[in-house]
């Protein structure tokens, strides 16, 4: 059976990103979902409305927007930078303004941080943008003390996080099923 396409955004461009690890961990738990678009995110230019026209839109932005529109939902793993959202993620979402890329679609938000708050302020800062894009948010995942709990290759090192990710993927699948029924 064909896998369901899901837009993936990693808000860290770091090679050994733990957020990329979170995306890999979701992927492993959800063989029916195909995470797409991760590589395009780092290629997106800074949002410039002058480029947001059919003739001038950069190819990465065009591809990213079309991909979002073709996807059934999104998984966003995004760090907290200086108590707010990663600019990488915000820029990617800004390129979806004016499109139906996330309209009515389930979005799973995740963050990881070496500190105790797990990057929750970074996710909180993204919420108004996602609601403005008419996304439907499922329960977010925040991972405190992340370097001792997950690796960049997606291996989960702690049973509690293992279970939390299982539940997150189940909730995402349920939300995808509901939105598929609503779209009929
Ligand atoms: C520019 C910058 C700002 C950061 N600000 C915060 C912060 O406000 N709160 C926090 O918990 N961690 C902060 N961190 C640490 C990140 O949470 C940590 O580096 C995390 O592992 C980044 O995710 P990654 O492993 O996917 O790159 C910051 C890191 C950078 C590079």
Short mmCIF file of C-alpha atoms and ligand atoms in Angstrom, two decimals:
data_model
loop_
_atom_site.label_atom_id
_atom_site.label_comp_id
_atom_site.label_asym_id
_atom_site.label_seq_id
_atom_site.Cartn_x
_atom_site.Cartn_y
_atom_site.Cartn_z
CA UNK A 1 0.00 0.00 0.00
CA UNK A 2 1.25 3.52 -0.80
CA UNK A 3 2.57 5.43 2.15
CA UNK A 4 0.81 8.65 3.16
CA UNK A 5 2.96 11.72 2.32
CA UNK A 6 3.74 13.91 5.33
CA UNK A 7 5.66 17.18 5.20
CA UNK A 8 8.74 17.11 7.45
CA UNK A 9 10.41 20.26 8.73
CA UNK A 10 13.59 20.19 10.81
CA UNK A 11 14.24 23.59 12.35
CA UNK A 12 17.92 22.82 12.95
CA UNK A 13 20.38 22.68 10.06
CA UNK A 14 23.08 21.10 12.24
CA UNK A 15 24.48 17.82 10.86
CA UNK A 16 24.04 15.92 14.14
CA UNK A 17 20.74 17.54 15.00
CA UNK A 18 18.69 15.87 17.72
CA UNK A 19 15.60 17.28 16.03
CA UNK A 20 16.48 15.34 12.91
CA UNK A 21 16.78 12.39 15.31
CA UNK A 22 13.19 13.02 16.43
CA UNK A 23 12.03 12.92 12.80
CA UNK A 24 13.87 9.61 12.32
CA UNK A 25 12.26 8.23 15.49
CA UNK A 26 8.79 9.15 14.17
CA UNK A 27 9.61 7.60 10.81
CA UNK A 28 10.59 4.31 12.44
CA UNK A 29 7.31 4.16 14.32
CA UNK A 30 5.16 5.03 11.32
CA UNK A 31 5.99 2.80 8.34
CA UNK A 32 2.72 3.90 6.70
CA UNK A 33 3.87 7.52 6.58
CA UNK A 34 6.45 8.98 4.21
CA UNK A 35 8.25 12.04 5.60
CA UNK A 36 9.14 14.40 2.75
CA UNK A 37 10.63 17.84 2.20
CA UNK A 38 13.26 17.93 4.94
CA UNK A 39 16.07 18.70 2.51
CA UNK A 40 14.17 21.54 0.86
CA UNK A 41 13.85 23.49 4.11
CA UNK A 42 17.53 24.48 4.20
CA UNK A 43 17.40 25.52 0.53
CA UNK A 44 14.54 27.97 0.98
CA UNK A 45 15.61 31.59 0.58
CA UNK A 46 14.51 34.08 3.20
CA UNK A 47 10.89 34.95 2.56
CA UNK A 48 10.73 37.94 0.23
CA UNK A 49 7.27 38.91 -1.04
CA UNK A 50 8.90 40.17 -4.24
CA UNK A 51 9.87 36.56 -4.96
CA UNK A 52 6.42 35.25 -4.11
CA UNK A 53 5.11 35.63 -7.66
CA UNK A 54 4.64 32.91 -10.31
CA UNK A 55 7.52 34.25 -12.43
CA UNK A 56 10.09 34.87 -9.72
CA UNK A 57 9.44 32.17 -7.13
CA UNK A 58 12.67 30.23 -6.45
CA UNK A 59 12.40 26.55 -7.36
CA UNK A 60 12.90 25.32 -3.78
CA UNK A 61 10.03 27.52 -2.57
CA UNK A 62 7.76 26.39 -5.40
CA UNK A 63 8.60 22.73 -4.75
CA UNK A 64 8.13 23.12 -1.01
CA UNK A 65 4.72 24.73 -1.39
CA UNK A 66 3.51 22.13 -3.91
CA UNK A 67 4.80 19.36 -1.67
CA UNK A 68 2.97 20.78 1.36
CA UNK A 69 -0.23 20.93 -0.65
CA UNK A 70 0.19 17.28 -1.67
CA UNK A 71 0.85 16.13 1.91
CA UNK A 72 -1.77 14.93 4.36
CA UNK A 73 -0.16 16.53 7.42
CA UNK A 74 3.16 17.63 8.83
CA UNK A 75 5.74 16.74 11.45
CA UNK A 76 7.81 19.68 12.65
CA UNK A 77 10.84 19.14 14.89
CA UNK A 78 12.10 22.56 15.84
CA UNK A 79 14.51 23.87 18.48
CA UNK A 80 14.06 26.76 20.85
CA UNK A 81 16.54 29.48 19.89
CA UNK A 82 16.98 32.31 22.39
CA UNK A 83 13.61 31.57 24.01
CA UNK A 84 11.72 31.65 20.72
CA UNK A 85 11.20 29.78 17.46
CA UNK A 86 13.97 28.68 15.10
CA UNK A 87 14.13 31.12 12.18
CA UNK A 88 14.59 28.14 9.84
CA UNK A 89 11.15 26.80 10.75
CA UNK A 90 9.46 30.20 10.78
CA UNK A 91 10.88 30.96 7.33
CA UNK A 92 9.60 27.64 5.96
CA UNK A 93 6.13 28.34 7.37
CA UNK A 94 6.17 31.88 5.96
CA UNK A 95 6.61 30.35 2.49
CA UNK A 96 3.31 28.49 3.08
CA UNK A 97 1.37 31.73 3.70
CA UNK A 98 -1.31 32.15 1.06
CA UNK A 99 -1.25 28.45 0.20
CA UNK A 100 -3.46 25.63 1.44
CA UNK A 101 -0.31 23.69 2.44
CA UNK A 102 -1.37 23.02 6.03
CA UNK A 103 -5.05 23.92 5.80
CA UNK A 104 -7.10 21.61 8.04
CA UNK A 105 -4.16 19.19 8.30
CA UNK A 106 -2.78 17.56 11.46
CA UNK A 107 0.62 18.84 12.57
CA UNK A 108 2.80 17.17 15.18
CA UNK A 109 5.23 19.59 16.84
CA UNK A 110 8.35 18.34 18.62
CA UNK A 111 11.29 19.98 20.33
CA UNK A 112 14.39 18.86 22.21
CA UNK A 113 16.80 20.72 24.42
CA UNK A 114 19.62 19.93 26.85
CA UNK A 115 17.75 22.00 29.46
CA UNK A 116 14.73 21.20 31.61
CA UNK A 117 12.09 22.94 29.49
CA UNK A 118 12.62 20.79 26.39
CA UNK A 119 12.39 23.76 24.04
CA UNK A 120 8.72 24.44 24.73
CA UNK A 121 9.08 28.20 24.20
CA UNK A 122 10.26 27.53 20.66
CA UNK A 123 7.12 25.52 19.95
CA UNK A 124 4.84 28.02 21.71
CA UNK A 125 6.18 30.76 19.43
CA UNK A 126 5.21 28.69 16.35
CA UNK A 127 1.63 28.06 17.46
CA UNK A 128 0.12 31.41 16.29
CA UNK A 129 1.71 30.91 12.86
CA UNK A 130 0.40 27.36 12.57
CA UNK A 131 -3.08 28.41 13.65
CA UNK A 132 -2.99 31.26 11.12
CA UNK A 133 -2.22 28.63 8.47
CA UNK A 134 -5.29 26.68 9.72
CA UNK A 135 -3.27 23.66 10.84
CA UNK A 136 -4.76 21.26 13.39
CA UNK A 137 -2.28 20.68 16.21
CA UNK A 138 -1.90 17.31 17.89
CA UNK A 139 -0.36 17.07 21.39
CA UNK A 140 3.21 18.36 21.08
CA UNK A 141 6.28 16.46 22.28
CA UNK A 142 9.00 18.25 24.24
CA UNK A 143 12.18 16.43 25.21
CA UNK A 144 14.15 17.83 28.14
CA UNK A 145 17.74 16.61 28.83
CA UNK A 146 17.67 15.54 25.20
CA UNK A 147 21.29 14.42 24.64
CA UNK A 148 20.83 11.65 27.20
CA UNK A 149 17.46 10.54 25.76
CA UNK A 150 17.76 10.54 21.97
CA UNK A 151 20.50 10.31 19.36
CA UNK A 152 20.81 12.10 16.05
CA UNK A 153 20.18 8.82 14.20
CA UNK A 154 16.79 8.52 15.90
CA UNK A 155 17.71 5.91 18.47
CA UNK A 156 15.75 6.54 21.64
CA UNK A 157 17.77 5.91 24.82
CA UNK A 158 15.02 6.05 27.43
CA UNK A 159 11.80 4.06 27.91
CA UNK A 160 9.68 7.09 28.86
CA UNK A 161 10.51 8.91 25.65
CA UNK A 162 10.01 5.72 23.66
CA UNK A 163 6.45 5.48 24.98
CA UNK A 164 5.79 9.22 24.50
CA UNK A 165 6.82 8.97 20.84
CA UNK A 166 4.66 5.86 20.34
CA UNK A 167 1.68 7.80 21.68
CA UNK A 168 2.49 10.87 19.56
CA UNK A 169 2.58 8.77 16.38
CA UNK A 170 -0.70 7.07 17.32
CA UNK A 171 -2.31 10.48 17.91
CA UNK A 172 -0.99 11.74 14.58
CA UNK A 173 -2.36 8.67 12.78
CA UNK A 174 -5.78 9.16 14.45
CA UNK A 175 -5.83 12.84 13.48
CA UNK A 176 -4.87 11.96 9.89
CA UNK A 177 -7.76 9.48 9.72
CA UNK A 178 -10.20 12.12 11.01
CA UNK A 179 -8.99 14.75 8.55
CA UNK A 180 -9.22 12.25 5.66
CA UNK A 181 -12.87 11.61 6.55
CA UNK A 182 -13.54 15.37 6.85
CA UNK A 183 -11.97 15.97 3.42
CA UNK A 184 -14.30 13.48 1.68
C1 LIG B 1 21.34 30.03 18.62
C2 LIG B 1 20.94 29.05 19.69
C3 LIG B 1 20.07 29.45 20.67
C4 LIG B 1 19.64 28.52 21.64
N1 LIG B 1 18.72 28.93 22.56
C5 LIG B 1 18.20 28.01 23.41
C6 LIG B 1 17.14 28.37 24.29
O1 LIG B 1 16.67 29.49 24.33
N2 LIG B 1 16.63 27.41 25.10
C7 LIG B 1 17.10 26.12 25.08
O2 LIG B 1 16.59 25.29 25.82
N3 LIG B 1 18.13 25.76 24.26
C8 LIG B 1 18.67 26.67 23.43
N4 LIG B 1 19.69 26.31 22.57
C9 LIG B 1 20.24 24.95 22.66
C10 LIG B 1 19.46 24.01 21.77
O3 LIG B 1 18.28 23.63 22.43
C11 LIG B 1 20.30 22.76 21.52
O4 LIG B 1 21.49 23.14 20.86
C12 LIG B 1 19.54 21.75 20.72
O5 LIG B 1 20.24 20.53 20.75
C13 LIG B 1 19.43 22.22 19.29
O6 LIG B 1 18.84 21.24 18.52
P1 LIG B 1 19.67 20.34 17.48
O7 LIG B 1 20.39 19.30 18.28
O8 LIG B 1 18.58 19.74 16.64
O9 LIG B 1 20.58 21.22 16.71
C14 LIG B 1 20.14 27.20 21.63
C15 LIG B 1 21.05 26.82 20.62
C16 LIG B 1 21.44 27.73 19.66
C17 LIG B 1 22.38 27.27 18.55
#
